[in-house]
Each structure stands twice: as structure tokens, then as C-alpha cells.
XYZ file of C-alpha atoms in Angstrom:
633
model
C -5.717 96.699 6.611
C -8.288 99.540 6.386
C -7.104 102.504 4.396
C -8.008 105.999 5.608
C -9.255 108.363 2.884
C -6.812 110.938 1.538
C -6.853 114.406 3.127
C -8.280 117.310 1.247
C -5.637 119.977 1.725
C -4.840 121.702 -1.546
C -1.273 122.757 -0.998
C 1.152 120.375 -2.709
C 4.018 119.439 -0.445
C 7.534 118.852 -1.730
C 8.238 115.104 -2.052
C 11.110 113.619 -0.202
C 13.060 110.841 -1.951
C 14.173 107.984 0.234
C 15.609 104.582 -0.622
C 13.789 101.305 -0.314
C 14.159 99.262 2.864
C 16.686 96.881 1.324
C 19.500 97.476 3.798
C 19.914 94.774 6.395
C 20.339 96.417 9.814
C 23.223 95.645 12.067
C 23.304 95.513 15.821
C 21.562 93.365 18.398
C 20.034 89.957 17.635
C 16.473 90.225 16.308
C 13.354 89.441 18.322
C 9.715 90.072 17.573
C 8.465 93.632 17.929
C 5.327 95.485 16.986
C 5.642 98.442 14.579
C 4.211 101.760 15.762
C 0.601 102.363 14.798
C -0.197 104.651 11.885
C -1.468 108.108 12.813
C -3.898 109.521 10.247
C -3.838 113.236 9.660
C -6.670 115.274 11.056
C -5.967 118.669 9.523
C -8.300 119.712 6.734
C -7.129 123.243 6.147
C -5.191 124.713 3.316
C -1.800 124.762 5.014
C 0.938 122.232 4.277
C 1.489 121.340 7.937
C 4.776 120.957 9.741
C 7.283 118.173 10.376
C 6.269 114.782 9.003
C 2.783 116.103 8.184
C 4.267 118.575 5.727
C 5.325 115.722 3.442
C 2.796 113.016 4.162
C 0.720 113.692 1.049
C 3.331 112.346 -1.339
C 5.196 109.808 0.752
C 2.780 107.026 -0.130
C 3.211 107.350 -3.898
C 5.086 104.687 -5.818
C 7.916 105.768 -8.121
C 6.920 107.031 -11.547
C 3.394 107.894 -10.311
C 1.842 111.309 -9.847
C 1.389 112.151 -6.191
C -2.129 113.466 -5.718
C -2.219 116.014 -2.926
C -5.668 116.987 -1.716
C -7.731 118.107 -4.646
C -4.961 117.184 -7.138
C -3.689 120.708 -7.791
C -0.080 119.999 -6.877
C 1.071 116.783 -8.601
C 4.679 115.721 -8.243
C 6.779 112.918 -9.692
C 8.826 110.820 -7.316
C 11.944 108.949 -8.493
C 11.876 105.129 -8.464
C 12.841 103.261 -5.324
C 14.022 99.685 -5.310
C 11.159 97.230 -5.058
C 8.471 99.669 -6.240
C 6.452 99.181 -9.422
C 8.380 100.231 -12.538
C 6.859 101.825 -15.642
C 7.021 99.584 -18.692
C 8.582 101.135 -21.840
C 5.882 101.594 -24.431
C 3.148 100.468 -22.020
C 0.480 102.392 -20.132
C 1.614 105.054 -17.662
C 2.077 104.140 -14.030
C -0.920 104.398 -11.734
C -1.442 107.565 -9.719
C -1.282 107.529 -5.965
C -3.403 109.053 -3.238
C -2.221 109.962 0.232
C -1.637 107.022 2.534
C -2.367 108.130 6.097
C 0.235 107.456 8.721
C 2.910 107.193 6.063
C 5.409 109.986 5.781
C 9.025 110.691 4.989
C 9.657 111.482 8.652
C 8.938 107.877 9.634
C 10.504 106.440 6.527
C 13.695 108.447 6.800
C 14.085 107.403 10.399
C 13.777 103.761 9.377
C 16.377 104.168 6.642
C 18.759 106.015 8.941
C 18.461 103.275 11.547
C 19.161 100.621 8.887
C 22.231 102.470 7.595
C 23.739 103.282 10.990
C 22.686 100.091 12.751
C 20.119 99.653 15.507
C 22.839 99.765 18.154
C 23.544 103.376 17.153
C 20.089 104.616 16.160
C 16.877 103.344 17.763
C 14.118 102.703 15.178
C 10.991 104.867 15.528
C 8.602 103.424 18.100
C 11.125 100.833 19.145
C 13.519 100.355 22.016
C 17.147 99.452 22.275
C 17.914 95.855 22.917
C 17.897 92.468 21.218
C 14.537 93.094 19.517
C 15.513 96.332 17.766
C 16.615 94.753 14.468
C 13.414 92.729 14.060
C 11.340 95.773 15.014
C 13.051 97.775 12.308
C 12.335 95.160 9.625
C 8.713 94.826 10.677
C 8.237 98.586 10.678
C 9.837 98.857 7.243
C 7.557 96.126 5.864
C 4.456 97.834 7.227
C 5.597 101.212 5.925
C 6.251 99.745 2.467
C 2.692 98.420 2.344
C 1.364 101.835 3.317
C 3.485 103.507 0.617
C 1.917 101.281 -2.024
C -1.630 101.159 -0.711
C -2.843 104.380 -2.275
C -2.620 103.397 -5.928
C -5.322 104.704 -8.223
C -5.836 103.360 -11.742
C -4.438 105.677 -14.397
C -5.923 106.359 -17.799
C -5.094 103.472 -20.111
C -2.714 104.247 -22.952
C -2.908 102.767 -26.425
C -1.352 99.348 -26.504
C 1.755 99.042 -28.691
C 1.378 97.252 -31.980
C 2.031 93.509 -31.742
C 5.578 92.346 -32.381
C 6.135 91.000 -35.892
C 6.310 87.281 -36.450
C 9.688 85.640 -37.000
C 9.266 82.970 -39.697
C 12.536 81.209 -38.928
C 12.456 77.853 -37.124
C 12.857 77.943 -33.329
C 16.042 76.937 -31.608
C 16.325 73.361 -30.376
C 15.639 73.209 -26.659
C 19.226 72.326 -25.704
C 20.603 75.163 -27.806
C 18.177 77.614 -26.190
C 19.406 76.606 -22.733
C 22.982 77.018 -23.916
C 22.252 80.529 -25.187
C 20.861 81.513 -21.804
C 24.046 80.272 -20.145
C 26.236 82.224 -22.554
C 24.277 85.427 -22.027
C 24.241 85.213 -18.227
C 27.893 84.269 -17.750
C 29.825 86.840 -15.745
C 33.468 85.765 -15.689
C 35.407 86.895 -12.649
C 39.079 87.448 -12.120
C 40.753 84.635 -10.254
C 43.299 85.393 -7.608
C 46.981 85.574 -8.462
C 46.331 86.475 -12.116
C 45.172 82.959 -12.931
C 42.099 82.334 -15.070
C 41.404 78.889 -13.699
C 40.274 75.921 -15.779
C 36.677 77.037 -16.459
C 35.863 78.186 -20.029
C 35.100 81.851 -20.658
C 31.543 81.526 -21.965
C 31.133 85.134 -23.114
C 34.061 84.682 -25.490
C 32.212 81.759 -27.098
C 29.079 83.807 -27.779
C 30.271 85.266 -31.137
C 30.992 81.782 -32.483
C 27.666 80.452 -31.195
C 25.800 83.323 -32.902
C 27.642 82.750 -36.178
C 26.660 79.063 -36.179
C 23.038 79.794 -35.218
C 22.767 82.369 -38.005
C 24.295 79.979 -40.525
C 21.625 77.402 -39.623
C 18.834 79.964 -39.835
C 17.343 79.685 -36.348
C 15.192 82.335 -34.670
C 16.032 83.717 -31.241
C 13.759 82.687 -28.354
C 11.650 85.759 -27.468
C 12.626 85.647 -23.792
C 16.325 86.038 -24.672
C 15.906 89.205 -26.749
C 16.480 91.702 -23.902
C 19.701 89.958 -22.861
C 20.843 89.768 -26.495
C 20.255 93.485 -26.968
C 22.075 94.295 -23.747
C 25.039 92.167 -24.832
C 25.133 93.856 -28.239
C 24.900 97.258 -26.601
C 27.977 96.558 -24.499
C 30.050 94.912 -27.271
C 30.040 96.484 -30.700
C 31.793 93.432 -32.173
C 28.690 91.380 -31.327
C 26.162 93.709 -32.939
C 25.985 92.406 -36.535
C 25.609 88.739 -35.534
C 23.424 89.441 -32.475
C 20.980 91.678 -34.354
C 20.766 89.253 -37.264
C 19.942 86.431 -34.870
C 17.500 88.554 -32.839
C 15.519 89.329 -35.994
C 12.568 91.715 -36.458
C 11.324 91.426 -32.892
C 14.532 93.035 -31.639
C 13.775 96.123 -33.732
C 10.257 96.192 -32.291
C 11.732 96.160 -28.781
C 14.362 98.746 -29.675
C 11.633 101.263 -30.528
C 10.308 100.916 -26.961
C 13.588 101.319 -25.076
C 16.013 104.203 -25.731
C 18.918 102.060 -24.505
C 18.465 99.792 -27.507
C 18.073 102.450 -30.201
C 21.495 101.486 -31.554
C 19.763 98.480 -33.133
C 17.712 100.786 -35.361
C 20.868 102.479 -36.616
C 23.000 99.340 -36.930
C 20.443 97.202 -38.784
C 19.841 97.914 -42.466
C 16.133 98.548 -42.771
C 15.738 99.115 -39.026
C 16.003 102.853 -38.637
C 16.419 103.231 -42.391
C 13.826 103.074 -45.105
C 13.208 99.374 -45.837
C 12.727 98.155 -49.386
C 9.230 97.919 -50.712
C 6.503 100.145 -52.037
C 7.530 103.794 -51.808
C 11.031 102.887 -50.610
C 12.714 105.545 -52.756
C 10.592 108.358 -51.363
C 11.052 107.129 -47.777
C 14.810 106.902 -48.289
C 14.962 110.471 -49.615
C 12.891 111.748 -46.698
C 15.125 109.977 -44.183
C 18.223 111.274 -45.981
C 16.878 114.817 -45.748
C 15.479 114.687 -42.204
C 17.198 111.851 -40.341
C 19.900 111.956 -37.698
C 23.496 111.573 -38.828
C 23.777 107.958 -37.623
C 20.537 107.086 -39.416
C 21.813 108.665 -42.635
C 25.087 106.716 -42.426
C 23.162 103.460 -41.906
C 20.837 104.319 -44.788
C 23.724 105.026 -47.152
C 25.524 101.795 -46.195
C 22.361 99.714 -46.619
C 21.518 101.344 -49.944
C 25.078 100.994 -51.213
C 24.979 97.240 -50.576
C 21.963 96.736 -52.858
C 21.955 99.756 -55.193
C 25.382 101.354 -55.662
C 24.147 103.827 -58.267
C 21.203 104.966 -56.146
C 23.442 105.442 -53.095
C 25.914 107.514 -55.077
C 23.157 109.701 -56.528
C 21.645 110.228 -53.082
C 25.021 111.295 -51.714
C 25.667 113.633 -54.646
C 22.291 115.352 -54.183
C 23.359 116.970 -50.878
C 27.151 116.757 -51.101
C 27.808 120.494 -51.361
C 25.789 121.302 -48.234
C 27.204 118.613 -45.940
C 29.701 119.318 -43.155
C 33.316 118.284 -43.812
C 33.337 115.572 -41.128
C 30.053 114.196 -42.479
C 31.345 114.190 -46.058
C 34.316 112.136 -44.886
C 32.098 109.490 -43.258
C 29.733 109.367 -46.231
C 32.628 109.044 -48.671
C 33.995 106.113 -46.712
C 30.800 104.176 -47.459
C 31.844 103.998 -51.136
C 34.478 101.401 -50.216
C 31.669 98.847 -50.352
C 31.314 97.797 -53.978
C 33.834 100.330 -55.268
C 33.620 100.380 -59.064
C 34.809 102.331 -62.080
C 31.471 104.165 -62.232
C 32.414 105.904 -58.961
C 35.405 107.631 -60.580
C 33.661 110.853 -61.790
C 32.221 111.518 -58.332
C 35.555 110.777 -56.643
C 37.420 113.017 -59.096
C 35.152 115.908 -58.092
C 35.857 115.095 -54.438
C 39.583 115.637 -55.115
C 38.796 119.364 -55.249
C 37.057 119.298 -51.860
C 37.977 122.035 -49.391
C 38.718 119.419 -46.707
C 42.158 117.813 -46.834
C 40.874 114.575 -45.247
C 38.117 114.277 -47.833
C 40.641 114.793 -50.631
C 42.953 112.154 -49.166
C 40.136 109.598 -48.860
C 38.966 110.259 -52.416
C 42.520 109.808 -53.676
C 42.889 106.534 -51.753
C 39.695 105.174 -53.277
C 40.738 106.240 -56.781
C 44.147 104.608 -56.383
C 42.336 101.339 -55.602
C 40.872 101.558 -59.138
C 43.940 100.593 -61.251
C 42.431 102.056 -64.435
C 41.482 105.425 -62.990
C 43.009 108.669 -64.224
C 44.493 109.354 -60.796
C 46.207 105.951 -60.792
C 47.758 106.780 -64.167
C 49.009 110.147 -62.885
C 50.502 108.538 -59.801
C 52.145 105.804 -61.904
C 53.828 108.442 -64.067
C 55.133 110.305 -61.032
C 56.354 107.140 -59.278
C 58.083 105.867 -62.432
C 60.244 108.993 -62.588
C 61.429 108.267 -59.048
C 62.373 104.602 -59.531
C 64.668 103.188 -62.204
C 66.936 100.198 -62.849
C 70.700 100.707 -62.981
C 71.964 98.015 -65.370
C 75.592 99.086 -65.026
C 75.774 97.400 -61.659
C 76.275 93.690 -61.085
C 73.704 92.552 -60.297
C 71.399 95.308 -61.553
C 70.047 97.463 -58.747
C 67.053 99.734 -58.212
C 67.899 103.408 -57.920
C 65.549 105.824 -56.132
C 65.364 109.559 -56.712
C 62.688 110.905 -54.378
C 60.721 114.014 -55.385
C 62.262 117.353 -54.384
C 58.926 119.151 -53.925
C 55.237 118.499 -53.452
C 53.534 120.574 -56.120
C 49.877 121.601 -56.298
C 49.005 118.695 -58.603
C 50.380 116.172 -56.133
C 48.441 117.762 -53.295
C 45.248 117.722 -55.353
C 45.768 113.994 -55.946
C 45.924 113.324 -52.219
C 49.616 113.609 -51.381
C 49.959 115.078 -47.908
C 52.695 117.708 -48.002
C 53.652 117.866 -44.320
C 55.262 114.682 -42.980
C 54.719 113.346 -39.461
C 57.373 113.828 -36.828
C 60.571 111.921 -37.487
C 60.002 111.536 -41.239
C 61.874 113.362 -43.948
C 59.822 115.243 -46.544
C 61.243 113.516 -49.619
C 60.829 109.967 -48.288
C 57.299 110.864 -47.101
C 56.266 112.117 -50.556
C 57.984 109.177 -52.280
C 56.144 106.577 -50.207
C 52.762 108.140 -51.002
C 53.462 108.146 -54.736
C 54.555 104.498 -54.850
C 51.679 103.152 -52.752
C 49.130 104.958 -54.978
C 50.644 103.727 -58.245
C 49.178 100.546 -59.817
C 51.459 97.582 -59.197
C 51.212 96.745 -62.891
C 53.525 99.728 -63.436
C 56.612 97.932 -62.206
C 56.980 94.847 -64.457
C 56.989 97.203 -67.457
C 59.432 99.518 -65.705
C 61.834 96.638 -64.922
C 62.062 94.899 -68.293
C 59.239 92.412 -67.751
C 60.492 91.010 -64.448
C 57.939 89.291 -62.194
C 56.943 90.653 -58.806
C 59.141 88.102 -57.047
C 62.136 89.036 -59.208
C 61.566 92.758 -58.645
C 61.355 92.363 -54.872
C 64.612 90.364 -54.925
C 66.526 93.202 -56.645
C 68.887 95.192 -54.410
C 67.987 98.830 -53.760
C 70.730 101.411 -53.572
C 71.403 104.092 -50.976
C 69.285 102.631 -48.177
C 65.899 103.066 -49.896
C 64.924 99.380 -49.766
C 62.837 99.598 -46.601
C 60.915 102.650 -47.798
C 60.262 101.203 -51.282
C 59.191 97.769 -50.066
C 56.963 99.215 -47.346
C 55.173 101.313 -49.991
C 54.744 98.227 -52.182
C 53.253 96.403 -49.174
C 50.645 99.147 -48.747
C 49.895 99.097 -52.470
C 49.411 95.307 -52.463
C 46.951 95.561 -49.558
C 45.057 98.472 -51.109
C 44.817 96.816 -54.528
C 44.196 93.306 -53.087
C 47.042 91.900 -55.198
C 47.898 88.377 -54.034
C 50.859 87.986 -56.420
C 52.701 90.959 -54.938
C 51.641 89.952 -51.422
C 53.289 86.539 -51.834
C 56.457 88.126 -53.202
C 56.665 90.583 -50.324
C 55.863 87.996 -47.654
C 58.505 85.599 -48.898
C 58.893 82.103 -47.474
C 57.667 81.700 -43.889
C 60.853 79.800 -43.065
C 63.112 82.703 -44.113
C 65.357 84.065 -41.344
C 63.828 87.527 -41.670
C 60.376 85.956 -41.185
C 58.375 87.300 -44.030
C 60.432 88.670 -46.859
C 62.281 91.942 -47.405
C 59.158 94.064 -47.724
C 57.462 92.974 -44.528
C 58.735 95.731 -42.270
C 56.506 94.837 -39.330
C 54.177 92.173 -38.047
C 51.265 94.490 -38.794
C 52.316 94.704 -42.458
C 52.674 90.917 -42.682
C 49.218 90.448 -41.206
C 47.735 92.847 -43.759
C 49.501 91.084 -46.626
C 48.139 87.747 -45.412
C 44.641 89.225 -45.668
C 44.964 89.313 -49.454
C 45.483 85.523 -49.678
C 42.947 82.715 -49.555
C 42.107 81.062 -46.221
C 43.983 77.809 -46.912
C 47.119 79.546 -48.176
C 47.021 81.938 -45.231
C 46.827 79.088 -42.693
C 49.653 77.202 -44.417
C 51.944 80.255 -44.356
C 51.296 80.962 -40.664
C 51.825 77.281 -39.792
C 55.250 77.414 -41.467
C 56.046 80.639 -39.647
C 55.184 79.112 -36.252
C 57.146 75.929 -36.949
C 60.232 78.025 -37.708
C 59.945 81.015 -35.386
C 57.627 79.827 -32.581
C 54.689 81.648 -31.054
C 56.355 84.772 -29.703
C 55.476 86.855 -32.782
C 52.539 84.863 -34.137
C 49.587 86.452 -32.322
C 48.744 89.061 -34.996
C 49.240 86.531 -37.766
C 46.924 83.989 -36.128
C 44.212 86.629 -35.936
C 44.114 86.725 -39.745
C 43.349 83.012 -40.088
C 39.876 81.567 -40.571
C 37.949 79.714 -37.862
C 38.264 76.842 -37.174
C 41.968 76.707 -37.926
C 43.004 74.323 -40.678
C 44.580 71.072 -39.371
C 48.194 72.028 -40.282
C 47.874 75.326 -38.417
C 46.197 73.725 -35.410
C 48.936 71.095 -35.141
C 51.636 73.776 -35.402
C 50.074 75.779 -32.573
C 49.685 72.743 -30.274
C 53.257 71.614 -30.950
C 54.597 75.112 -30.233
C 52.649 75.298 -26.966
C 54.046 71.914 -25.954
C 57.584 73.120 -26.690
C 56.972 76.251 -24.612
C 55.729 74.102 -21.721
C 58.805 71.870 -21.863
C 60.998 74.983 -21.723
C 59.817 75.478 -18.135
C 58.538 79.062 -18.389
C 55.163 80.265 -17.153
C 52.251 80.078 -19.649
C 51.234 83.697 -19.121
C 53.480 84.877 -21.963
C 51.288 82.806 -24.299
C 47.914 83.712 -22.792
C 46.865 85.569 -25.948
C 47.664 82.601 -28.190
C 46.002 80.233 -25.718
C 42.858 82.377 -25.757
C 42.811 82.301 -29.557
C 43.284 78.523 -29.508
C 40.259 78.138 -27.234
C 38.081 79.954 -29.791
C 39.738 78.918 -33.063
C 41.277 75.468 -32.699
C 39.224 72.711 -34.307
C 37.347 70.833 -31.529
C 38.577 67.563 -32.996
C 42.061 68.458 -31.705
C 40.913 67.943 -28.100
C 41.956 64.290 -28.185
C 45.551 65.218 -29.039
C 45.708 67.436 -25.956
C 44.770 64.797 -23.382
C 48.408 63.859 -22.930
C 49.228 67.443 -21.893
C 46.816 67.572 -18.947
C 49.144 65.920 -16.450
C 51.610 68.046 -14.478
C 55.013 67.383 -16.062
C 58.289 66.813 -14.257
C 59.936 70.194 -13.979
C 63.610 70.612 -14.941
C 65.934 72.254 -12.465
C 65.951 75.575 -14.280
C 62.120 75.704 -14.640
C 60.052 78.432 -13.043
C 58.530 77.248 -9.746
C 55.097 75.738 -10.258
C 55.098 76.327 -14.022
C 54.043 72.755 -14.756
C 50.887 73.123 -12.695
C 49.977 76.341 -14.425
C 50.461 74.744 -17.846
C 48.317 71.739 -16.863
C 45.567 74.112 -15.765
C 45.793 76.090 -19.031
C 45.609 72.919 -21.137
C 42.683 71.674 -19.040
C 40.801 74.881 -19.795
C 41.656 74.546 -23.497
C 40.401 70.944 -23.656
C 37.236 71.782 -21.711
C 36.499 74.706 -24.036
C 37.053 72.628 -27.166
C 34.664 69.931 -25.958
C 32.131 72.583 -24.990
C 32.352 74.041 -28.511
C 31.780 70.583 -29.949
C 28.677 70.176 -27.771
C 27.399 73.602 -28.824
C 27.779 72.733 -32.497
C 25.946 69.443 -31.982
C 23.072 71.173 -30.162
C 22.641 73.573 -33.075
C 22.849 70.734 -35.583
C 19.818 68.977 -34.102
C 16.638 69.881 -35.959
C 18.394 71.866 -38.693
């Protein structure tokens, strides 16, 4: 096709934005038709023209390019249309475009309108109604698209970006690389009737796959980095593992695409000052000039490797920071909290922000030898005593009658939430901030288990034990956690201090992985699965054999009861991700549709067979994934 030179008029017309010809027309059956011939412009004056001619100078420009009108005095930027060349982030700018004769928004808009309305309602330009209208429209759109792209002019070359850094880690085995692509491209849909079907949910297996790949030290295939970054952008829970696996090349890409800038903030050393020559000066400059998210990432990264340096950096600007920023910065001290942090935290107790004071007090109470912990222990001890005149001896509680200035300075919040009495609210805060070592001395050398077993007078048992639960979690005290949890087979399912499933789950977090799994297995064997979901979430992956067997047995019992499996969908989903793949063989006997008792829900057996089939398929898929990552490691 011969291209007619661009006109020389100097008035820049206003560009008209139209979509790409990607809509399939409706109407009569297609037959061959010839698109209308292009009509080059003949005007050479300074006017902009009328009708289609008024916009023809810019209609031929691809998206992202500068439309050159006449002598180039009226450049415009047209938005991208589907199918047109796209500018590459970090690459050279898009080429500029000259006028393409015979191409104009008048023709193009007519084509688009005909495609949207259908050729039976709107005749395409230059065409006729009838069976050949649809084909004529497509041919005309194809020819017009060529004309819109034909006027490209080379643009000035930009400086090439620096090469991506090398990743020294070994490459993924070929089978594992294919598996990663499948996991990243999976788009699970919702099956009809609320049923998930028997196919595994691949996206839910991605976190486990990343954890295994990182443990084996593999590097991400370069072609998967964009999809990895997109997945991490959409799921914050994936970010640590995904960015670790993606490695330094992901940070290189993130600097070229604003959508991936989160990687610079979330990766220590990405947007922060990396270690090395001049690291201290770079860190101070970033701390003084960086965005808030970059400063938070810098402080967290520095705290992990140099607690003293991080604390000194925070102290250098503490007085000038905003209250909400001081709160976020202070929270970073939870990592590696140590006795050396006490002087700084004591000063923070006088902060003008109540939330900052409360956070500082919480951190100090987690240091059992701090001065604040001693003050809280003295206050709590005056509220709790042992009445030996009773048989058996009982704990007596006398809650504080006021919240004085000293208590408020030490982080006690004076105003209770709705539905709470003031005295019980103040009492709970004092007890949870007091070191747990206070109580054996207060109760004549009794152990934690013996203290928890003591009766509490006047209905204060729930409040006292709940405060001890919070103290055990805050101080990471396994001895008190065991006492408060009690035996998993107890009728009250977790001991007198476990006032809720959430509290039990937090107490379990203070125990070792094996002990945690054993306790939850006993709980499930006694109480079933109806209340076990939160507890199972605290157990390590893969589940220990006793816990896995307890879960499978409980699911089998639930199936035999004849109810639908949807009540256990959360537990079933956890089992798919956490059950040891070696348990798949034990589940083969559950794949058949069982005989349903008379009182069973209609069709429940089929639903259970489908759920177990999905569980078995997922377990075997996880086993295959682990084997693929084991090859070559």
C-alpha cells in the first residue's frame, strides 16, 4: 500500500478517541465486500477543515505517540486502544506518528458504531445492507487499522535501562518451572450450586510451593517474574515468600513499573539502604528524606540486623514525628525487644499520644524485669489475695476504685469500652501487665497449675483468668499457658482461663509445634471439629501424624452422621493444604458414595465423596510438587 505524504496544515486538531475494532458485529451472514477507498486530503491551508477532515491529522497515530499535525506545532497524546503498540516501562518512548491520509475518526467512529449496534441496524460506511455487510465491516476495520498504524516515525532513542542483576541461585528444575506457571495462571471459578467440585484449588497451593522452593534455594525463572509480582500485589500474605523467591531481578523490574513499587517497600534492602560501603549515611539520608512506607521498611530491616542502630535512628527524629507515625515506628521495636530498649520506652510513656503511651507500656510489660513491670506487679498484688479462712482457700479480688495519674502514665486506659465496668476494666489491665512470676510468691509458692485451680470469690474468676491468659501470651510463658489451657479432654474444652476459642488459639501459640499438635488432636478426638478451625490454624504444616489422623477420623464421623460437608468446608480446606501427603492412602476408602441412612440429608453421600476426592487429589498433587522441587537440589 502506497502511503500519501502528511498534509502541511499547521493547526492542530483535537484528537478523537475511539476503541479498537475488537467487537464482532452482529446481523446478516458475512460475504466478501470491498472496503471504501481512502480519500487523501487536498487542503493545504491553515484551517483545520470540517467534518472528518477536521480530525484526520491525528486519527492515524498509535496510542502513546505524539500526533504530528502539519509542521508539528500542535502535538497531542492519544490514549491507548486495544491492539495498538504499547509503551514499555523503562524503555524508549513510543514512536511519533504522521498523518495517514484517508484515515479519520469520522470513518473509524462509523465502523465502531456499526459493530456495536450490529450491521442490521447500522450500515457500515461504503457498504450496503444485506448478507455481505458483516464481512464488509470487518474488512473495512482491518484496512482502517493498517492506515492508523502506517504513519509511524522513529522517535529519539532513550537510554537503555541498566541490565538486570544476576541471580546466583540454581535454576528451577524444568518440571517445577512448569508447575509454577500452572499455579500462577490458575483462575478458580465458582461451581454451580455452591459446590467446589473435585479439582484442587491451585492458587491456595502457591504459598506452600514458594516456601518449599525458598527452602531449597532455587531462583525464579525470569519469564515468571511479572506473574509473581502481580500475584504478590494482589495477596499481601504472599509477598514475603514471593519476593524472596523472585530475588534481585524482581526489584529491578519493580523500579520500571509503578504497579510493582510495593516490592521496593516490602523487601529489606529494596527501597531501603542496603548494607555495604556507606550504608550508614545512605540509611540516614533515606530516614530523613524517604516516604513513610520506605522509612518503616528501613527501620524494620535495620532492627533485624542492628537493634541499637535502629533505636538510635528512631530517637534522632522522635520529637518531630507525627503521632500516627510514632505509633508505627514504635511497633517495630517488637522485633528483638530487649532490656536495652527500656530507657527509650520509658520516655515514650510520657508521649502526648495515648496510643503511643499504651504501646510503650505493652512493650515494657513484656520485659519482666522492667521498672514498669515492677510497678504493675505492686498494683496488681494489692488487688489479689488468698483467703486462707475458707475451705479450700480461695482467691479474693478487690479491684481498684480509681485510675490515678500514675496508672494512666503506665498505659492503663481510664475509659472502658461499652458494656464494661470501670473497676473490672482497670483490674484486667493491671493483671495482664504484671509479670507472672508475681503470683507464686503471692500464693505461698503454689505452681501455676495450682493457682489456676484455686476458686475465685464473688464472680471474678473469668476476669482474672482472662487477664492471666493475656499475660501468658504477652510474656510467652508456656508454663502458665499449659495451666490455663488445661487438658484437651476436659468438658470445658481448654481449662478455666480459656474464655474463648481465640484465647485458646493464642495460648497454643506459646507452645512448641509437637505439643501444640498433640493438644489439638486430643481436643478434636473429644469435642469434634465444630470448634477446631481456629485451633488447627495454629498448628505447623504438615500436620503431625496424630493430628492428621484425628482430623481424618472426625471427618469420617461427620460423613457417617449424614449431614452435608459444607459445615466443615473450612476444615476441609485446611486439610488440603496442611495434611501430610502420606495420608492420601488412608483416604482411598472414603472416595466411594456411602449408603445413606434414612435420616441423612438428600445427596449428602455424593457431596462427601466429591470432597474427599478433591482432598486426595490435592494431597497427591502436593506430593508431586515436593518431588519436582527435590530433583536437582
